[in-house]
Amino acid sequence: MTHASDPAATTGPAIDLAADTSAHPLGAALAGPLVSTQWLADHLGSDGLVILDATVVASTRPDGSPTSVSGLDQYLVDGHVPGAVFADLLDVFSDPAGPYPFSRPTPSGFEAAAESVGVDADTTVVVYDASAGQWAARLWWLFRAFGHERVAVLDGGAVKWKAEERPVERGHVEPRAAAGFLAEERPDAWVSKADIAAVLDGSADASLVCGLPPKEFSGEAGARSRLGHIPGSVSAPAVRLVSRETNAFLPAAALRATFADVLATDSRIVAYCAAGIAAASDALALAVLGRNDVAIYDASLNEWAADPDAPLAVVDAGRPT
């Protein structure tokens, strides 16, 4: 199988998340990066539709440090949207040889991953998770970054679906046979550590957005040896982008308030967090608001904070230091 080569990250224009999907019936029905639970209920069983459950479960190691485990057992036992196939973000849709957890796969790795869950060039994909949507957003971002346009996230995910007492299926779902997936990685979807350094020294123009929880952003908490955020970043916690009542994204006006500082400029936006997961929620929210000039720092603070010479800022009594 042929695929695009692995290009180097750049600081040029970001990927276009508003590409035309009208050539495909279900693609035309995707009015944006989100679909509602009613939309999904209306389209269950449609030809060419693949629903993916991207759940990952937060856990702790014996020493008390945080880790992540597969959501497969939860998918099988607690149930899932009817027809949904489990998508393993830990081992299948990440590079097991990558230097950090959840490192993005190579193009050939992503091709194999997409085909393993029944996705090919003619597929419309809807992704969800059983959390606050950050895992679904990560998989959404990966599909877009590897050239697949017909993908959206289920707004509210499994939490909203089940709260509305919609049908749930238990057990394994065998993926449909895929005709083949050709990954065309878009280098402007990603930035590197060097790109971030260029932003900080003024040789590149971008607005930095951090999806970490507030106490990790401020440096009050966290599992890394060095805490805080990249200097000059705007805090946009992924956990605060969704409604506590419904688990769906907040109204556009509330999202605009969260991202007001970066929306006020024409600078390219770079989202990061600890491992590029919460950052994808920020990217998804910005896409909802029409900002398609977004890139993700994939290694995020896993890489940045590990370098003692890479600057970090903390917040002391409301003032960054």
mmCIF file with all atom_site columns, C-alpha atoms in Angstrom, residues 190-299:
data_model
loop_
_atom_site.group_PDB
_atom_site.id
_atom_site.type_symbol
_atom_site.label_atom_id
_atom_site.label_alt_id
_atom_site.label_comp_id
_atom_site.label_asym_id
_atom_site.label_entity_id
_atom_site.label_seq_id
_atom_site.pdbx_PDB_ins_code
_atom_site.Cartn_x
_atom_site.Cartn_y
_atom_site.Cartn_z
_atom_site.occupancy
_atom_site.B_iso_or_equiv
_atom_site.pdbx_formal_charge
_atom_site.auth_seq_id
_atom_site.auth_comp_id
_atom_site.auth_asym_id
_atom_site.auth_atom_id
_atom_site.pdbx_PDB_model_num
ATOM 1   C CA . TRP A 1 190 ? 1.060   19.574 13.778 1.00 0.00 ? 190 TRP A CA 1
ATOM 2   C CA . VAL A 1 191 ? 3.862   21.642 15.258 1.00 0.00 ? 191 VAL A CA 1
ATOM 3   C CA . SER A 1 192 ? 7.109   20.564 16.854 1.00 0.00 ? 192 SER A CA 1
ATOM 4   C CA . LYS A 1 193 ? 9.072   21.692 19.879 1.00 0.00 ? 193 LYS A CA 1
ATOM 5   C CA . ALA A 1 194 ? 11.194  23.828 17.559 1.00 0.00 ? 194 ALA A CA 1
ATOM 6   C CA . ASP A 1 195 ? 8.067   25.527 16.250 1.00 0.00 ? 195 ASP A CA 1
ATOM 7   C CA . ILE A 1 196 ? 7.015   26.408 19.807 1.00 0.00 ? 196 ILE A CA 1
ATOM 8   C CA . ALA A 1 197 ? 10.475  27.800 20.521 1.00 0.00 ? 197 ALA A CA 1
ATOM 9   C CA . ALA A 1 198 ? 10.162  29.931 17.382 1.00 0.00 ? 198 ALA A CA 1
ATOM 10  C CA . VAL A 1 199 ? 6.892   31.372 18.667 1.00 0.00 ? 199 VAL A CA 1
ATOM 11  C CA . LEU A 1 200 ? 8.503   32.235 21.996 1.00 0.00 ? 200 LEU A CA 1
ATOM 12  C CA . ASP A 1 201 ? 11.511  33.950 20.437 1.00 0.00 ? 201 ASP A CA 1
ATOM 13  C CA . GLY A 1 202 ? 9.314   35.916 18.060 1.00 0.00 ? 202 GLY A CA 1
ATOM 14  C CA . SER A 1 203 ? 10.515  34.356 14.822 1.00 0.00 ? 203 SER A CA 1
ATOM 15  C CA . ALA A 1 204 ? 7.084   32.742 14.242 1.00 0.00 ? 204 ALA A CA 1
ATOM 16  C CA . ASP A 1 205 ? 3.628   34.155 14.854 1.00 0.00 ? 205 ASP A CA 1
ATOM 17  C CA . ALA A 1 206 ? 1.065   32.040 16.691 1.00 0.00 ? 206 ALA A CA 1
ATOM 18  C CA . SER A 1 207 ? -1.279  32.145 19.665 1.00 0.00 ? 207 SER A CA 1
ATOM 19  C CA . LEU A 1 208 ? -0.764  29.336 22.195 1.00 0.00 ? 208 LEU A CA 1
ATOM 20  C CA . VAL A 1 209 ? -3.780  27.695 23.813 1.00 0.00 ? 209 VAL A CA 1
ATOM 21  C CA . CYS A 1 210 ? -3.471  25.231 26.698 1.00 0.00 ? 210 CYS A CA 1
ATOM 22  C CA . GLY A 1 211 ? -6.175  22.637 27.324 1.00 0.00 ? 211 GLY A CA 1
ATOM 23  C CA . LEU A 1 212 ? -4.926  21.530 30.749 1.00 0.00 ? 212 LEU A CA 1
ATOM 24  C CA . PRO A 1 213 ? -7.141  21.726 33.847 1.00 0.00 ? 213 PRO A CA 1
ATOM 25  C CA . PRO A 1 214 ? -6.783  25.084 35.626 1.00 0.00 ? 214 PRO A CA 1
ATOM 26  C CA . LYS A 1 215 ? -4.585  23.830 38.483 1.00 0.00 ? 215 LYS A CA 1
ATOM 27  C CA . GLU A 1 216 ? -2.187  22.166 36.063 1.00 0.00 ? 216 GLU A CA 1
ATOM 28  C CA . PHE A 1 217 ? -2.023  25.321 33.968 1.00 0.00 ? 217 PHE A CA 1
ATOM 29  C CA . SER A 1 218 ? -1.236  27.414 37.042 1.00 0.00 ? 218 SER A CA 1
ATOM 30  C CA . GLY A 1 219 ? 1.378   24.952 38.278 1.00 0.00 ? 219 GLY A CA 1
ATOM 31  C CA . GLU A 1 220 ? -0.510  24.112 41.478 1.00 0.00 ? 220 GLU A CA 1
ATOM 32  C CA . ALA A 1 221 ? -0.867  20.451 40.521 1.00 0.00 ? 221 ALA A CA 1
ATOM 33  C CA . GLY A 1 222 ? 0.368   17.893 38.039 1.00 0.00 ? 222 GLY A CA 1
ATOM 34  C CA . ALA A 1 223 ? 2.349   14.678 37.680 1.00 0.00 ? 223 ALA A CA 1
ATOM 35  C CA . ARG A 1 224 ? 5.270   16.066 35.678 1.00 0.00 ? 224 ARG A CA 1
ATOM 36  C CA . SER A 1 225 ? 8.599   16.904 37.278 1.00 0.00 ? 225 SER A CA 1
ATOM 37  C CA . ARG A 1 226 ? 8.233   20.505 36.086 1.00 0.00 ? 226 ARG A CA 1
ATOM 38  C CA . LEU A 1 227 ? 4.831   22.149 36.371 1.00 0.00 ? 227 LEU A CA 1
ATOM 39  C CA . GLY A 1 228 ? 3.125   25.094 34.721 1.00 0.00 ? 228 GLY A CA 1
ATOM 40  C CA . HIS A 1 229 ? 2.449   26.156 31.133 1.00 0.00 ? 229 HIS A CA 1
ATOM 41  C CA . ILE A 1 230 ? 4.355   27.467 28.137 1.00 0.00 ? 230 ILE A CA 1
ATOM 42  C CA . PRO A 1 231 ? 4.805   31.235 28.605 1.00 0.00 ? 231 PRO A CA 1
ATOM 43  C CA . GLY A 1 232 ? 2.243   33.409 26.860 1.00 0.00 ? 232 GLY A CA 1
ATOM 44  C CA . SER A 1 233 ? -0.392  30.682 26.673 1.00 0.00 ? 233 SER A CA 1
ATOM 45  C CA . VAL A 1 234 ? -4.104  31.230 27.027 1.00 0.00 ? 234 VAL A CA 1
ATOM 46  C CA . SER A 1 235 ? -5.859  28.807 29.379 1.00 0.00 ? 235 SER A CA 1
ATOM 47  C CA . ALA A 1 236 ? -8.801  26.980 27.779 1.00 0.00 ? 236 ALA A CA 1
ATOM 48  C CA . PRO A 1 237 ? -9.410  23.868 29.903 1.00 0.00 ? 237 PRO A CA 1
ATOM 49  C CA . ALA A 1 238 ? -10.994 21.086 27.881 1.00 0.00 ? 238 ALA A CA 1
ATOM 50  C CA . VAL A 1 239 ? -13.109 20.103 30.882 1.00 0.00 ? 239 VAL A CA 1
ATOM 51  C CA . ARG A 1 240 ? -14.748 23.534 30.839 1.00 0.00 ? 240 ARG A CA 1
ATOM 52  C CA . LEU A 1 241 ? -15.845 23.416 27.214 1.00 0.00 ? 241 LEU A CA 1
ATOM 53  C CA . VAL A 1 242 ? -18.808 21.132 27.889 1.00 0.00 ? 242 VAL A CA 1
ATOM 54  C CA . SER A 1 243 ? -21.969 21.459 29.959 1.00 0.00 ? 243 SER A CA 1
ATOM 55  C CA . ARG A 1 244 ? -21.973 19.714 33.324 1.00 0.00 ? 244 ARG A CA 1
ATOM 56  C CA . GLU A 1 245 ? -25.662 18.960 32.834 1.00 0.00 ? 245 GLU A CA 1
ATOM 57  C CA . THR A 1 246 ? -25.648 17.501 29.319 1.00 0.00 ? 246 THR A CA 1
ATOM 58  C CA . ASN A 1 247 ? -21.965 16.803 28.527 1.00 0.00 ? 247 ASN A CA 1
ATOM 59  C CA . ALA A 1 248 ? -22.515 18.604 25.207 1.00 0.00 ? 248 ALA A CA 1
ATOM 60  C CA . PHE A 1 249 ? -20.438 21.554 24.091 1.00 0.00 ? 249 PHE A CA 1
ATOM 61  C CA . LEU A 1 250 ? -21.369 24.886 25.599 1.00 0.00 ? 250 LEU A CA 1
ATOM 62  C CA . PRO A 1 251 ? -23.188 27.433 23.401 1.00 0.00 ? 251 PRO A CA 1
ATOM 63  C CA . ALA A 1 252 ? -21.046 29.308 20.913 1.00 0.00 ? 252 ALA A CA 1
ATOM 64  C CA . ALA A 1 253 ? -21.174 32.503 22.972 1.00 0.00 ? 253 ALA A CA 1
ATOM 65  C CA . ALA A 1 254 ? -19.650 30.742 25.977 1.00 0.00 ? 254 ALA A CA 1
ATOM 66  C CA . LEU A 1 255 ? -16.954 29.142 23.818 1.00 0.00 ? 255 LEU A CA 1
ATOM 67  C CA . ARG A 1 256 ? -16.123 32.515 22.312 1.00 0.00 ? 256 ARG A CA 1
ATOM 68  C CA . ALA A 1 257 ? -15.657 33.930 25.801 1.00 0.00 ? 257 ALA A CA 1
ATOM 69  C CA . THR A 1 258 ? -13.202 31.155 26.667 1.00 0.00 ? 258 THR A CA 1
ATOM 70  C CA . PHE A 1 259 ? -11.160 31.754 23.523 1.00 0.00 ? 259 PHE A CA 1
ATOM 71  C CA . ALA A 1 260 ? -11.662 35.524 23.396 1.00 0.00 ? 260 ALA A CA 1
ATOM 72  C CA . ASP A 1 261 ? -7.956  36.376 23.526 1.00 0.00 ? 261 ASP A CA 1
ATOM 73  C CA . VAL A 1 262 ? -6.969  34.176 20.604 1.00 0.00 ? 262 VAL A CA 1
ATOM 74  C CA . LEU A 1 263 ? -10.088 34.939 18.585 1.00 0.00 ? 263 LEU A CA 1
ATOM 75  C CA . ALA A 1 264 ? -9.220  38.629 18.778 1.00 0.00 ? 264 ALA A CA 1
ATOM 76  C CA . THR A 1 265 ? -6.124  38.129 16.623 1.00 0.00 ? 265 THR A CA 1
ATOM 77  C CA . ASP A 1 266 ? -5.444  36.754 13.156 1.00 0.00 ? 266 ASP A CA 1
ATOM 78  C CA . SER A 1 267 ? -2.492  34.716 14.399 1.00 0.00 ? 267 SER A CA 1
ATOM 79  C CA . ARG A 1 268 ? -2.407  31.007 13.791 1.00 0.00 ? 268 ARG A CA 1
ATOM 80  C CA . ILE A 1 269 ? -3.524  29.027 16.845 1.00 0.00 ? 269 ILE A CA 1
ATOM 81  C CA . VAL A 1 270 ? -1.490  26.219 18.392 1.00 0.00 ? 270 VAL A CA 1
ATOM 82  C CA . ALA A 1 271 ? -3.155  24.009 21.002 1.00 0.00 ? 271 ALA A CA 1
ATOM 83  C CA . TYR A 1 272 ? -1.289  21.834 23.479 1.00 0.00 ? 272 TYR A CA 1
ATOM 84  C CA . CYS A 1 273 ? -1.794  20.084 26.818 1.00 0.00 ? 273 CYS A CA 1
ATOM 85  C CA . ALA A 1 274 ? 0.073   17.166 28.382 1.00 0.00 ? 274 ALA A CA 1
ATOM 86  C CA . ALA A 1 275 ? -0.147  14.626 25.542 1.00 0.00 ? 275 ALA A CA 1
ATOM 87  C CA . GLY A 1 276 ? -2.155  16.216 22.725 1.00 0.00 ? 276 GLY A CA 1
ATOM 88  C CA . ILE A 1 277 ? -5.531  14.917 23.947 1.00 0.00 ? 277 ILE A CA 1
ATOM 89  C CA . ALA A 1 278 ? -7.195  17.853 25.712 1.00 0.00 ? 278 ALA A CA 1
ATOM 90  C CA . ALA A 1 279 ? -5.636  20.034 23.012 1.00 0.00 ? 279 ALA A CA 1
ATOM 91  C CA . ALA A 1 280 ? -7.838  18.248 20.478 1.00 0.00 ? 280 ALA A CA 1
ATOM 92  C CA . SER A 1 281 ? -10.923 19.355 22.430 1.00 0.00 ? 281 SER A CA 1
ATOM 93  C CA . ASP A 1 282 ? -9.692  22.930 22.126 1.00 0.00 ? 282 ASP A CA 1
ATOM 94  C CA . ALA A 1 283 ? -9.157  22.420 18.394 1.00 0.00 ? 283 ALA A CA 1
ATOM 95  C CA . LEU A 1 284 ? -12.653 20.979 18.050 1.00 0.00 ? 284 LEU A CA 1
ATOM 96  C CA . ALA A 1 285 ? -14.232 23.896 19.911 1.00 0.00 ? 285 ALA A CA 1
ATOM 97  C CA . LEU A 1 286 ? -12.324 26.349 17.739 1.00 0.00 ? 286 LEU A CA 1
ATOM 98  C CA . ALA A 1 287 ? -13.525 24.524 14.619 1.00 0.00 ? 287 ALA A CA 1
ATOM 99  C CA . VAL A 1 288 ? -17.085 24.910 15.897 1.00 0.00 ? 288 VAL A CA 1
ATOM 100 C CA . LEU A 1 289 ? -16.374 28.645 16.077 1.00 0.00 ? 289 LEU A CA 1
ATOM 101 C CA . GLY A 1 290 ? -15.059 28.657 12.532 1.00 0.00 ? 290 GLY A CA 1
ATOM 102 C CA . ARG A 1 291 ? -11.330 28.865 13.275 1.00 0.00 ? 291 ARG A CA 1
ATOM 103 C CA . ASN A 1 292 ? -9.633  26.373 11.019 1.00 0.00 ? 292 ASN A CA 1
ATOM 104 C CA . ASP A 1 293 ? -6.092  27.713 11.357 1.00 0.00 ? 293 ASP A CA 1
ATOM 105 C CA . VAL A 1 294 ? -5.300  25.445 14.293 1.00 0.00 ? 294 VAL A CA 1
ATOM 106 C CA . ALA A 1 295 ? -2.419  23.045 14.845 1.00 0.00 ? 295 ALA A CA 1
ATOM 107 C CA . ILE A 1 296 ? -1.606  20.710 17.748 1.00 0.00 ? 296 ILE A CA 1
ATOM 108 C CA . TYR A 1 297 ? 1.740   20.319 19.485 1.00 0.00 ? 297 TYR A CA 1
ATOM 109 C CA . ASP A 1 298 ? 1.564   16.546 19.609 1.00 0.00 ? 298 ASP A CA 1
ATOM 110 C CA . ALA A 1 299 ? 4.215   15.859 22.250 1.00 0.00 ? 299 ALA A CA 1
#
